[in-house]
mmCIF file of C-alpha atoms in Angstrom:
data_model
loop_
_atom_site.group_PDB
_atom_site.id
_atom_site.type_symbol
_atom_site.label_atom_id
_atom_site.label_comp_id
_atom_site.label_asym_id
_atom_site.label_seq_id
_atom_site.Cartn_x
_atom_site.Cartn_y
_atom_site.Cartn_z
ATOM 1 C CA ASP A 1 149.152 -17.556 41.195
ATOM 2 C CA LEU A 2 145.984 -15.527 41.778
ATOM 3 C CA SER A 3 145.300 -16.945 45.241
ATOM 4 C CA LYS A 4 148.750 -15.949 46.523
ATOM 5 C CA THR A 5 148.331 -12.469 45.088
ATOM 6 C CA VAL A 6 145.016 -11.982 46.856
ATOM 7 C CA ILE A 7 146.455 -13.259 50.150
ATOM 8 C CA ASP A 8 149.450 -10.942 49.871
ATOM 9 C CA ASN A 9 147.198 -7.957 49.200
ATOM 10 C CA ILE A 10 144.973 -8.538 52.257
ATOM 11 C CA ARG A 11 147.766 -9.659 54.583
ATOM 12 C CA ARG A 12 149.085 -6.157 55.239
ATOM 13 C CA PRO A 13 145.767 -4.451 56.107
ATOM 14 C CA LEU A 14 144.850 -7.337 58.453
ATOM 15 C CA ASN A 15 147.791 -6.808 60.781
ATOM 16 C CA LEU A 16 146.196 -7.615 64.130
ATOM 17 C CA SER A 17 149.486 -7.129 65.982
ATOM 18 C CA ASN A 18 149.100 -3.394 65.442
ATOM 19 C CA LEU A 19 145.633 -3.520 66.974
ATOM 20 C CA PHE A 20 146.218 -5.679 70.039
ATOM 21 C CA GLY A 21 149.937 -4.983 70.428
ATOM 22 C CA SER A 22 151.760 -1.739 71.086
ATOM 23 C CA GLN A 23 154.401 -0.329 68.763
ATOM 24 C CA THR A 24 155.568 2.088 71.441
ATOM 25 C CA SER A 25 156.304 -0.519 74.128
ATOM 26 C CA VAL A 26 159.230 -2.232 72.381
ATOM 27 C CA GLU A 27 162.831 -1.089 72.449
ATOM 28 C CA PRO A 28 163.657 1.879 70.185
ATOM 29 C CA TYR A 29 166.125 -0.085 68.071
ATOM 30 C CA GLU A 30 163.599 -2.887 67.559
ATOM 31 C CA ARG A 31 161.089 -0.422 66.127
ATOM 32 C CA LEU A 32 163.423 0.086 63.166
ATOM 33 C CA ALA A 33 163.187 -3.552 62.053
ATOM 34 C CA SER A 34 160.420 -2.742 59.551
ATOM 35 C CA GLN A 35 162.652 -0.347 57.565
ATOM 36 C CA PRO A 36 164.739 -2.273 54.991
ATOM 37 C CA VAL A 37 168.291 -1.458 53.962
ATOM 38 C CA PHE A 38 170.164 -2.820 50.972
ATOM 39 C CA THR A 39 173.685 -4.009 50.280
ATOM 40 C CA VAL A 40 175.585 -5.422 47.315
ATOM 41 C CA THR A 41 176.417 -9.057 48.055
ATOM 42 C CA THR A 42 177.490 -12.321 46.523
ATOM 43 C CA PRO A 43 174.891 -15.051 45.830
ATOM 44 C CA TRP A 44 175.652 -16.380 49.342
ATOM 45 C CA GLY A 45 174.898 -13.078 51.043
ATOM 46 C CA SER A 46 178.464 -11.918 51.765
ATOM 47 C CA PRO A 47 178.830 -8.147 51.200
ATOM 48 C CA TYR A 48 181.326 -6.781 48.729
ATOM 49 C CA LEU A 49 183.954 -4.728 50.511
ATOM 50 C CA LEU A 50 185.227 -1.307 49.534
ATOM 51 C CA PHE A 51 188.452 0.420 50.512
ATOM 52 C CA GLU A 52 187.990 3.686 52.371
ATOM 53 C CA ARG A 53 190.712 6.179 53.214
ATOM 54 C CA THR A 54 190.019 8.037 56.476
ATOM 55 C CA ASP A 55 192.079 11.184 56.994
ATOM 56 C CA ARG A 56 193.156 12.839 60.226
ATOM 57 C CA THR A 57 190.384 15.410 59.967
ATOM 58 C CA GLU A 58 187.628 12.814 59.922
ATOM 59 C CA SER A 59 189.006 10.840 62.872
ATOM 60 C CA SER A 60 189.440 13.999 64.945
ATOM 61 C CA LEU A 61 185.904 15.149 64.271
ATOM 62 C CA GLU A 62 184.372 11.739 64.904
ATOM 63 C CA PHE A 63 186.162 10.900 68.120
ATOM 64 C CA ASP A 64 187.254 14.405 69.222
ATOM 65 C CA GLU A 65 190.897 13.396 69.458
ATOM 66 C CA GLU A 66 193.548 16.074 69.336
ATOM 67 C CA GLU A 67 196.635 15.102 67.392
ATOM 68 C CA PRO A 68 199.603 15.262 69.786
ATOM 69 C CA GLN A 69 202.331 17.718 68.977
ATOM 70 C CA GLY A 70 205.467 16.197 67.566
ATOM 71 C CA ALA A 71 203.702 13.066 66.409
ATOM 72 C CA THR A 72 205.768 10.997 64.032
ATOM 73 C CA GLY A 73 204.652 8.723 61.273
ATOM 74 C CA PRO A 74 205.649 5.118 60.699
ATOM 75 C CA ASN A 75 208.766 6.248 58.835
ATOM 76 C CA GLY A 76 209.917 8.473 61.683
ATOM 77 C CA GLY A 77 209.238 11.786 59.967
ATOM 78 C CA ALA A 78 207.221 14.439 61.744
ATOM 79 C CA GLY A 79 203.722 14.574 60.360
ATOM 80 C CA ALA A 80 204.322 11.653 58.016
ATOM 81 C CA LYS A 81 201.198 10.370 56.325
ATOM 82 C CA GLN A 82 199.880 7.037 57.497
ATOM 83 C CA ASP A 83 198.047 4.530 55.373
ATOM 84 C CA ASN A 84 194.566 4.717 56.880
ATOM 85 C CA THR A 85 192.926 2.636 54.170
ATOM 86 C CA LYS A 86 190.338 0.326 55.710
ATOM 87 C CA GLN A 87 187.819 -2.119 54.369
ATOM 88 C CA VAL A 88 184.186 -1.172 54.816
ATOM 89 C CA ALA A 89 180.829 -2.757 53.983
ATOM 90 C CA LEU A 90 178.019 -0.392 53.063
ATOM 91 C CA TYR A 91 174.328 -0.495 53.902
ATOM 92 C CA PHE A 92 172.223 1.725 51.625
ATOM 93 C CA MET A 93 168.979 3.319 52.753
ATOM 94 C CA ASP A 94 167.914 3.695 49.110
ATOM 95 C CA GLU A 95 167.896 0.728 46.726
ATOM 96 C CA GLU A 96 168.796 3.005 43.800
ATOM 97 C CA ASP A 97 172.107 3.882 45.454
ATOM 98 C CA ALA A 98 172.855 0.165 45.936
ATOM 99 C CA MET A 99 172.034 -0.624 42.295
ATOM 100 C CA ARG A 100 174.195 2.290 41.172
ATOM 101 C CA LEU A 101 177.172 0.871 43.087
ATOM 102 C CA ARG A 102 176.534 -2.588 41.648
ATOM 103 C CA ASP A 103 176.467 -1.228 38.088
ATOM 104 C CA GLU A 104 179.708 0.689 38.644
ATOM 105 C CA MET A 105 181.426 -2.416 40.003
ATOM 106 C CA LEU A 106 180.231 -4.527 37.066
ATOM 107 C CA GLN A 107 181.916 -2.097 34.662
ATOM 108 C CA MET A 108 185.313 -3.008 36.103
ATOM 109 C CA ASP A 109 187.308 -5.551 34.124
ATOM 110 C CA GLN A 110 187.990 -7.823 37.089
ATOM 111 C CA MET A 111 184.299 -7.813 38.031
ATOM 112 C CA SER A 112 182.957 -8.539 34.575
ATOM 113 C CA GLY A 113 180.444 -11.368 34.679
ATOM 114 C CA ALA A 114 180.273 -11.466 38.490
ATOM 115 C CA ASP A 115 176.984 -12.566 40.029
ATOM 116 C CA MET A 116 176.162 -9.557 42.229
ATOM 117 C CA ARG A 117 172.910 -9.353 44.142
ATOM 118 C CA ILE A 118 171.007 -6.660 46.006
ATOM 119 C CA THR A 119 170.215 -8.122 49.426
ATOM 120 C CA ALA A 120 167.715 -6.598 51.829
ATOM 121 C CA SER A 121 168.264 -6.468 55.598
ATOM 122 C CA SER A 122 166.648 -4.639 58.493
ATOM 123 C CA LEU A 123 167.810 -1.239 59.644
ATOM 124 C CA SER A 124 168.099 -2.488 63.219
ATOM 125 C CA LYS A 125 170.687 -5.038 62.095
ATOM 126 C CA ALA A 126 172.589 -2.380 60.154
ATOM 127 C CA ILE A 127 172.696 -0.068 63.177
ATOM 128 C CA SER A 128 173.847 -2.910 65.415
ATOM 129 C CA GLN A 129 176.747 -3.705 63.092
ATOM 130 C CA SER A 130 177.715 -0.127 62.288
ATOM 131 C CA SER A 131 177.800 0.954 65.945
ATOM 132 C CA SER A 132 181.357 -0.450 66.239
ATOM 133 C CA LEU A 133 182.796 1.964 63.689
ATOM 134 C CA HIS A 134 186.199 2.950 65.063
ATOM 135 C CA LYS A 135 187.756 -0.453 65.707
ATOM 136 C CA GLY A 136 185.279 -2.429 63.639
ATOM 137 C CA LEU A 137 183.191 -5.525 64.277
ATOM 138 C CA LEU A 138 184.737 -8.945 64.805
ATOM 139 C CA THR A 139 184.109 -11.287 61.903
ATOM 140 C CA GLY A 140 184.484 -14.539 63.844
ATOM 141 C CA GLN A 141 187.997 -15.388 62.682
ATOM 142 C CA PRO A 142 189.812 -17.664 65.159
ATOM 143 C CA ILE A 143 192.506 -16.385 67.494
ATOM 144 C CA ASP A 144 196.106 -16.907 66.482
ATOM 145 C CA VAL A 145 197.293 -19.965 68.426
ATOM 146 C CA HIS A 146 200.880 -18.710 68.544
ATOM 147 C CA THR A 147 200.347 -15.138 69.720
ATOM 148 C CA GLY A 148 196.887 -15.355 71.297
ATOM 149 C CA LYS A 149 195.750 -12.225 69.458
ATOM 150 C CA MET A 150 192.843 -11.555 67.177
ATOM 151 C CA LYS A 151 193.476 -10.978 63.510
ATOM 152 C CA GLY A 152 193.633 -7.383 62.319
ATOM 153 C CA PRO A 153 191.589 -5.624 59.637
ATOM 154 C CA THR A 154 194.062 -6.527 56.889
ATOM 155 C CA GLU A 155 193.741 -10.213 57.792
ATOM 156 C CA GLY A 156 189.961 -10.260 57.796
ATOM 157 C CA GLY A 157 189.498 -10.327 61.560
ATOM 158 C CA VAL A 158 187.714 -6.980 61.822
ATOM 159 C CA LEU A 159 185.219 -5.364 59.463
ATOM 160 C CA ARG A 160 183.681 -1.897 59.544
ATOM 161 C CA TYR A 161 180.076 -1.264 58.515
ATOM 162 C CA LYS A 162 178.569 2.055 57.463
ATOM 163 C CA ILE A 163 175.064 3.223 56.614
ATOM 164 C CA VAL A 164 174.745 5.448 53.546
ATOM 165 C CA PRO A 165 171.940 8.053 53.904
ATOM 166 C CA PRO A 166 169.544 8.410 50.954
ATOM 167 C CA LYS A 167 170.282 11.286 48.592
ATOM 168 C CA ARG A 168 166.598 11.606 47.722
ATOM 169 C CA GLU A 169 165.553 12.255 51.323
ATOM 170 C CA LEU A 170 168.483 14.581 51.962
ATOM 171 C CA PHE A 171 167.270 16.648 49.018
ATOM 172 C CA TYR A 172 163.867 16.993 50.698
ATOM 173 C CA ALA A 173 165.479 17.579 54.101
ATOM 174 C CA ALA A 174 167.219 20.680 52.729
ATOM 175 C CA ARG A 175 163.806 22.373 52.510
ATOM 176 C CA CYS A 176 162.703 21.479 56.041
ATOM 177 C CA LYS A 177 163.247 23.117 59.377
ATOM 178 C CA GLY A 178 166.202 21.721 61.317
ATOM 179 C CA ARG A 179 168.275 20.705 58.286
ATOM 180 C CA GLU A 180 171.442 21.315 60.318
ATOM 181 C CA ARG A 181 170.626 18.170 62.310
ATOM 182 C CA VAL A 182 171.511 16.011 59.292
ATOM 183 C CA GLY A 183 174.615 17.958 58.261
ATOM 184 C CA LEU A 184 173.143 20.408 55.716
ATOM 185 C CA TRP A 185 175.170 23.457 56.690
ATOM 186 C CA ASN A 186 175.201 25.741 53.665
ATOM 187 C CA ALA A 187 174.084 29.343 53.942
ATOM 188 C CA ASN A 188 170.740 28.685 52.246
ATOM 189 C CA ALA A 189 168.595 25.637 51.567
ATOM 190 C CA GLU A 190 168.938 25.948 47.782
ATOM 191 C CA ASP A 191 172.672 25.254 47.952
ATOM 192 C CA ASP A 192 172.112 22.153 50.085
ATOM 193 C CA ALA A 193 169.426 20.835 47.739
ATOM 194 C CA ARG A 194 171.639 21.522 44.723
ATOM 195 C CA LEU A 195 174.525 19.657 46.373
ATOM 196 C CA MET A 196 172.394 16.563 46.981
ATOM 197 C CA MET A 197 171.594 16.442 43.249
ATOM 198 C CA GLN A 198 175.266 15.990 42.375
ATOM 199 C CA SER A 199 177.126 12.707 42.025
ATOM 200 C CA VAL A 200 178.584 10.880 44.988
ATOM 201 C CA PRO A 201 182.228 11.950 44.318
ATOM 202 C CA VAL A 202 181.186 15.609 44.183
ATOM 203 C CA ILE A 203 179.248 15.306 47.437
ATOM 204 C CA GLY A 204 182.134 13.497 49.105
ATOM 205 C CA GLY A 205 184.683 16.104 48.024
ATOM 206 C CA THR A 206 182.479 18.966 49.208
ATOM 207 C CA LEU A 207 181.939 17.335 52.590
ATOM 208 C CA ALA A 208 185.671 16.676 52.923
ATOM 209 C CA ASN A 209 186.396 20.395 52.439
ATOM 210 C CA MET A 210 183.727 21.253 54.990
ATOM 211 C CA ARG A 211 185.280 18.821 57.491
ATOM 212 C CA THR A 212 188.681 20.404 57.012
ATOM 213 C CA SER A 213 187.395 23.907 57.626
ATOM 214 C CA ALA A 214 185.329 22.758 60.612
ATOM 215 C CA PHE A 215 188.350 20.969 62.070
ATOM 216 C CA GLU A 216 190.506 24.089 61.832
ATOM 217 C CA LYS A 217 187.729 26.246 63.289
ATOM 218 C CA ARG A 218 187.275 23.911 66.245
ATOM 219 C CA LYS A 219 191.004 23.934 66.916
ATOM 220 C CA ARG A 220 191.007 27.725 67.031
ATOM 221 C CA GLU A 221 187.981 27.744 69.341
ATOM 222 C CA ARG A 222 189.597 25.267 71.740
ATOM 223 C CA ARG A 223 192.808 27.277 71.868
ATOM 224 C CA ALA A 224 190.926 30.511 72.461
ATOM 225 C CA ALA A 225 188.774 28.869 75.149
ATOM 226 C CA ALA A 226 191.861 27.493 76.893
ATOM 227 C CA ALA A 227 193.399 30.969 76.893
ATOM 228 C CA GLY A 228 190.182 32.487 78.221
ATOM 229 C CA GLN A 229 189.805 34.854 75.280
ATOM 230 C CA VAL A 230 186.275 33.857 74.214
ATOM 231 C CA SER A 231 183.198 32.549 75.954
ATOM 232 C CA GLU A 232 180.500 30.125 74.898
ATOM 233 C CA PRO A 233 178.159 31.834 72.351
ATOM 234 C CA THR A 234 174.479 32.060 73.220
ATOM 235 C CA ALA A 235 171.224 32.876 71.428
ATOM 236 C CA ALA A 236 171.569 36.480 72.612
ATOM 237 C CA ASP A 237 174.677 36.784 70.438
ATOM 238 C CA GLY A 238 172.629 36.057 67.318
ATOM 239 C CA VAL A 239 173.675 32.391 67.075
ATOM 240 C CA ASP A 240 171.047 29.915 65.869
ATOM 241 C CA PRO A 241 170.496 27.407 68.710
ATOM 242 C CA ILE A 242 170.163 24.487 66.292
ATOM 243 C CA ARG A 243 173.363 25.378 64.412
ATOM 244 C CA HIS A 244 175.214 25.762 67.699
ATOM 245 C CA GLN A 245 173.895 22.490 69.134
ATOM 246 C CA TYR A 246 174.642 20.474 65.976
ATOM 247 C CA ARG A 247 177.908 22.132 64.979
ATOM 248 C CA HIS A 248 179.561 18.702 65.228
ATOM 249 C CA MET A 249 177.558 17.659 62.133
ATOM 250 C CA GLU A 250 179.335 20.142 59.866
ATOM 251 C CA GLY A 251 180.978 18.094 57.125
ATOM 252 C CA PHE A 252 178.961 14.946 57.862
ATOM 253 C CA VAL A 253 175.525 13.731 56.860
ATOM 254 C CA GLY A 254 172.971 11.918 58.978
ATOM 255 C CA ILE A 255 169.922 9.782 58.261
ATOM 256 C CA PRO A 256 166.934 12.132 57.925
ATOM 257 C CA VAL A 257 163.492 11.327 59.318
ATOM 258 C CA PHE A 258 160.506 13.640 58.997
ATOM 259 C CA HIS A 259 157.826 14.639 61.463
ATOM 260 C CA CYS A 260 154.681 16.730 61.141
ATOM 261 C CA PRO A 261 152.719 17.687 64.287
ATOM 262 C CA GLY A 262 149.445 17.661 62.336
ATOM 263 C CA LEU A 263 149.700 13.918 61.657
ATOM 264 C CA GLN A 264 149.409 12.727 65.242
ATOM 265 C CA LYS A 265 147.059 9.785 65.285
ATOM 266 C CA TYR A 266 144.724 8.421 67.930
ATOM 267 C CA ASN A 267 143.422 4.862 67.472
ATOM 268 C CA LYS A 268 139.919 4.715 68.963
ATOM 269 C CA ILE A 269 139.695 0.905 68.918
ATOM 270 C CA LYS A 270 143.056 0.505 70.591
ATOM 271 C CA GLY A 271 142.097 3.174 73.094
ATOM 272 C CA ILE A 272 139.123 1.050 74.132
ATOM 273 C CA LEU A 273 140.956 -2.291 74.154
ATOM 274 C CA ARG A 274 144.164 -1.108 75.803
ATOM 275 C CA ASN A 275 142.892 2.022 77.567
ATOM 276 C CA GLU A 276 145.371 4.238 75.704
ATOM 277 C CA ARG A 277 144.475 7.908 75.517
ATOM 278 C CA LYS A 278 147.716 9.194 74.040
ATOM 279 C CA LYS A 279 148.213 10.104 70.409
ATOM 280 C CA GLN A 280 150.939 8.402 68.427
ATOM 281 C CA SER A 281 153.471 10.616 66.664
ATOM 282 C CA PRO A 282 154.469 9.092 63.311
ATOM 283 C CA VAL A 283 157.987 9.719 62.062
ATOM 284 C CA TYR A 284 158.489 9.042 58.352
ATOM 285 C CA PHE A 285 161.572 7.805 56.549
ATOM 286 C CA SER A 286 160.175 9.227 53.306
ATOM 287 C CA TYR A 287 159.115 12.824 52.738
ATOM 288 C CA GLU A 288 156.840 11.737 49.902
ATOM 289 C CA ASP A 289 154.985 9.309 52.188
ATOM 290 C CA LEU A 290 154.476 12.111 54.693
ATOM 291 C CA GLU A 291 152.986 14.348 51.998
ATOM 292 C CA GLU A 292 150.608 11.570 50.914
ATOM 293 C CA SER A 293 149.501 10.943 54.500
ATOM 294 C CA TYR A 294 148.971 14.653 55.053
ATOM 295 C CA ALA A 295 146.915 14.975 51.857
ATOM 296 C CA ALA A 296 144.784 11.983 52.862
ATOM 297 C CA MET A 297 144.251 13.404 56.354
ATOM 298 C CA ARG A 298 143.300 16.798 54.934
ATOM 299 C CA SER A 299 140.831 15.281 52.448
ATOM 300 C CA LYS A 300 139.063 13.325 55.221
ATOM 301 C CA ALA A 301 138.850 16.301 57.586
ATOM 302 C CA LYS A 302 135.477 17.922 58.246
ATOM 303 C CA ASN A 303 136.859 21.380 57.489
ATOM 304 C CA PRO A 304 139.730 21.039 54.962
ATOM 305 C CA SER A 305 139.893 24.783 54.413
ATOM 306 C CA GLY A 306 140.967 25.264 58.029
ATOM 307 C CA ILE A 307 144.024 23.024 57.544
ATOM 308 C CA PRO A 308 147.089 24.423 55.748
ATOM 309 C CA GLU A 309 147.591 23.074 52.243
ATOM 310 C CA LYS A 310 151.271 22.276 52.834
ATOM 311 C CA PRO A 311 152.477 20.376 55.924
ATOM 312 C CA ASP A 312 154.808 21.966 58.458
ATOM 313 C CA VAL A 313 157.630 19.404 58.358
ATOM 314 C CA GLU A 314 160.662 19.268 60.607
ATOM 315 C CA VAL A 315 163.602 16.966 59.957
ATOM 316 C CA TYR A 316 165.510 15.073 62.646
ATOM 317 C CA ASN A 317 168.614 12.921 62.770
ATOM 318 C CA LEU A 318 167.607 9.279 63.202
ATOM 319 C CA MET A 319 170.479 8.380 65.527
ATOM 320 C CA ASP A 320 169.817 11.372 67.788
ATOM 321 C CA LEU A 321 166.153 10.461 67.937
ATOM 322 C CA VAL A 322 166.736 6.776 68.703
ATOM 323 C CA THR A 323 169.332 7.454 71.395
ATOM 324 C CA SER A 324 167.017 10.004 73.029
ATOM 325 C CA MET A 325 164.209 7.445 73.017
ATOM 326 C CA ASP A 326 166.532 4.854 74.511
ATOM 327 C CA ARG A 327 167.597 7.269 77.235
ATOM 328 C CA ASP A 328 163.984 8.204 77.974
ATOM 329 C CA GLN A 329 162.966 4.550 78.197
ATOM 330 C CA TRP A 330 165.833 3.881 80.585
ATOM 331 C CA LYS A 331 164.557 6.668 82.856
ATOM 332 C CA VAL A 332 161.122 5.044 82.924
ATOM 333 C CA LYS A 333 162.632 1.687 83.860
ATOM 334 C CA ARG A 334 164.787 3.351 86.482
ATOM 335 C CA THR A 335 161.684 4.974 87.947
ATOM 336 C CA SER A 336 159.941 1.624 88.349
ATOM 337 C CA GLN A 337 163.095 0.134 89.844
ATOM 338 C CA LEU A 338 163.340 2.894 92.443
ATOM 339 C CA LYS A 339 159.689 2.371 93.213
ATOM 340 C CA ARG A 340 160.206 -1.356 93.789
ATOM 341 C CA ASP A 341 163.319 -0.804 95.874
ATOM 342 C CA GLY A 342 161.653 1.844 98.036
ATOM 343 C CA ILE A 343 160.366 1.102 101.494
ATOM 344 C CA LEU A 344 156.779 1.967 100.636
ATOM 345 C CA GLY A 345 157.022 0.052 97.384
ATOM 346 C CA LYS A 346 157.327 -3.176 99.350
ATOM 347 C CA ILE A 347 153.975 -2.601 101.092
ATOM 348 C CA PRO A 348 151.198 -3.192 98.527
ATOM 349 C CA LEU A 349 148.421 -1.362 100.420
ATOM 350 C CA VAL A 350 150.456 1.776 101.129
ATOM 351 C CA ASN A 351 151.914 1.734 97.635
ATOM 352 C CA LYS A 352 148.431 1.641 96.117
ATOM 353 C CA ILE A 353 147.348 4.677 98.129
ATOM 354 C CA THR A 354 150.475 6.821 97.897
ATOM 355 C CA GLY A 355 151.840 5.747 94.509
ATOM 356 C CA THR A 356 155.419 6.985 94.083
ATOM 357 C CA GLU A 357 155.294 9.509 96.917
ATOM 358 C CA GLY A 358 158.227 9.149 99.282
ATOM 359 C CA CYS A 359 160.114 6.673 97.110
ATOM 360 C CA GLY A 360 162.915 9.054 96.221
ATOM 361 C CA VAL A 361 161.968 9.334 92.516
ATOM 362 C CA PRO A 362 163.192 12.597 90.984
ATOM 363 C CA GLU A 363 160.540 14.838 89.499
ATOM 364 C CA THR A 364 162.401 15.089 86.219
ATOM 365 C CA ILE A 365 162.070 11.342 85.703
ATOM 366 C CA LYS A 366 158.315 11.386 86.367
ATOM 367 C CA GLN A 367 157.641 13.857 83.561
ATOM 368 C CA SER A 368 156.984 12.352 80.133
ATOM 369 C CA SER A 369 158.896 13.718 77.147
ATOM 370 C CA GLY A 370 156.528 12.297 74.523
ATOM 371 C CA LEU A 371 159.262 10.242 72.867
ATOM 372 C CA GLU A 372 157.585 6.997 73.928
ATOM 373 C CA GLN A 373 154.707 7.697 71.507
ATOM 374 C CA ILE A 374 156.922 7.850 68.411
ATOM 375 C CA VAL A 375 156.105 5.317 65.694
ATOM 376 C CA PHE A 376 158.456 4.892 62.728
ATOM 377 C CA VAL A 377 156.815 4.619 59.308
ATOM 378 C CA PRO A 378 159.031 2.766 56.803
ATOM 379 C CA ASN A 379 159.648 4.017 53.304
ATOM 380 C CA SER A 380 156.961 2.534 51.051
ATOM 381 C CA LYS A 381 159.303 2.630 48.065
ATOM 382 C CA ASN A 382 161.883 0.539 49.926
ATOM 383 C CA THR A 383 159.334 -1.944 51.251
ATOM 384 C CA ASP A 384 157.902 -2.495 47.759
ATOM 385 C CA PHE A 385 161.382 -3.183 46.399
ATOM 386 C CA LYS A 386 162.066 -5.616 49.242
ATOM 387 C CA ALA A 387 158.786 -7.413 48.476
ATOM 388 C CA SER A 388 159.802 -7.736 44.829
ATOM 389 C CA ILE A 389 163.152 -9.231 45.866
ATOM 390 C CA THR A 390 161.384 -11.738 48.119
ATOM 391 C CA LYS A 391 158.950 -12.796 45.397
ATOM 392 C CA GLY A 392 161.590 -13.027 42.700
ATOM 393 C CA GLY A 393 164.146 -14.986 44.704
ATOM 394 C CA ASN A 394 167.518 -15.794 43.206
ATOM 395 C CA GLY A 395 166.435 -18.449 40.706
ATOM 396 C CA LYS A 396 168.936 -20.953 42.064
ATOM 397 C CA ALA A 397 168.723 -23.773 44.566
ATOM 398 C CA ARG A 398 171.367 -23.451 47.255
ATOM 399 C CA GLY A 399 172.525 -25.908 49.861
ATOM 400 C CA LEU A 400 171.081 -29.008 48.157
ATOM 401 C CA ARG A 401 173.072 -32.214 48.354
ATOM 402 C CA PRO A 402 172.579 -35.431 46.376
ATOM 403 C CA MET A 403 170.358 -37.991 48.069
ATOM 404 C CA ARG A 404 171.957 -40.921 49.767
ATOM 405 C CA PRO A 405 171.722 -44.192 47.877
ATOM 406 C CA TRP A 406 169.135 -46.592 49.205
ATOM 407 C CA GLY A 407 167.327 -49.708 48.109
ATOM 408 C CA ARG A 408 168.849 -51.344 45.036
ATOM 409 C CA ASP A 409 171.207 -48.410 44.464
ATOM 410 C CA ALA A 410 172.846 -49.035 47.833
ATOM 411 C CA MET A 411 173.830 -52.578 46.854
#
């Protein structure tokens, strides 16, 4: 229908909520709702589950647990291997990775002819469900009436969710500053980019070997630190501060987001309506979208020759960025709470004159870190695919029941 197409095309530019509202005033996790994620599901929206084997190295690196000496396995033998196979549901940041998994599952004999769908969800929902990774998230199964206990993972009572980072963006992240933040730990960027071009089994095997070596190295460092033989390395010793700070990411991969200082934006209309004089700092989920925005900004500049042709891009880990924003927002709320609870804060006239003076607010809380001005820009490729899913639908009517008989049919 032509009318619907025209309405859909003008609906996005006429987003008045961006003009009168504030994207930086909401909670950090709610700002991620515009970024879609994808999962392989049944026609009713239930995700297909995969079996994942987690080894001792992965659990020790994730939760920093030291295996006790003399630990015995379920069969009583020292160091006996345990069956750590667990069910997991995957959220994909890239729709191509989700379609690749669906095609591989359809090639299996037992899955032949299955009606598998690619379902889109919000990233905020995926983060909420994947935050309970160790024990898993309760599925809503009832409690056992005889024992009073919840059902275990093998009985469907607990389910683990994981977010799969996009290979495409990790390939671009290998060429950016701060690639160690997302787990790209090879000696040079070319090796990291070449690794991200391989298949998923090759990437998984390489990361597993890196986790094993990192686990053994951390064990040696802890033993040497306990014996007092070594001290904490510093930048004076020739250690890269980023590699030292994010050494826990060796063998793991994070969700990359990209930032360019030259793309800070100031909305003049919003500055007049809301009296905002601060520039927003866009953070992109797609490196290609950042390059397009930078090229558009450079073409509209009065002096394009004074702007570098290539953007200076730095990559960050999404979870580190969101948790830092959440912590910074909590400090701001704590500041206002201390101001309200203070003696002078209860006197309106004195509070108007003195502000926060004498209210016991630490100076470190008063200083702004700039994280409150971050605006997340969703991946245009993902949003277009989500729009195509919404327009296409599933082609089937669900949840319809036959009408009740009435009139002559009821007789």
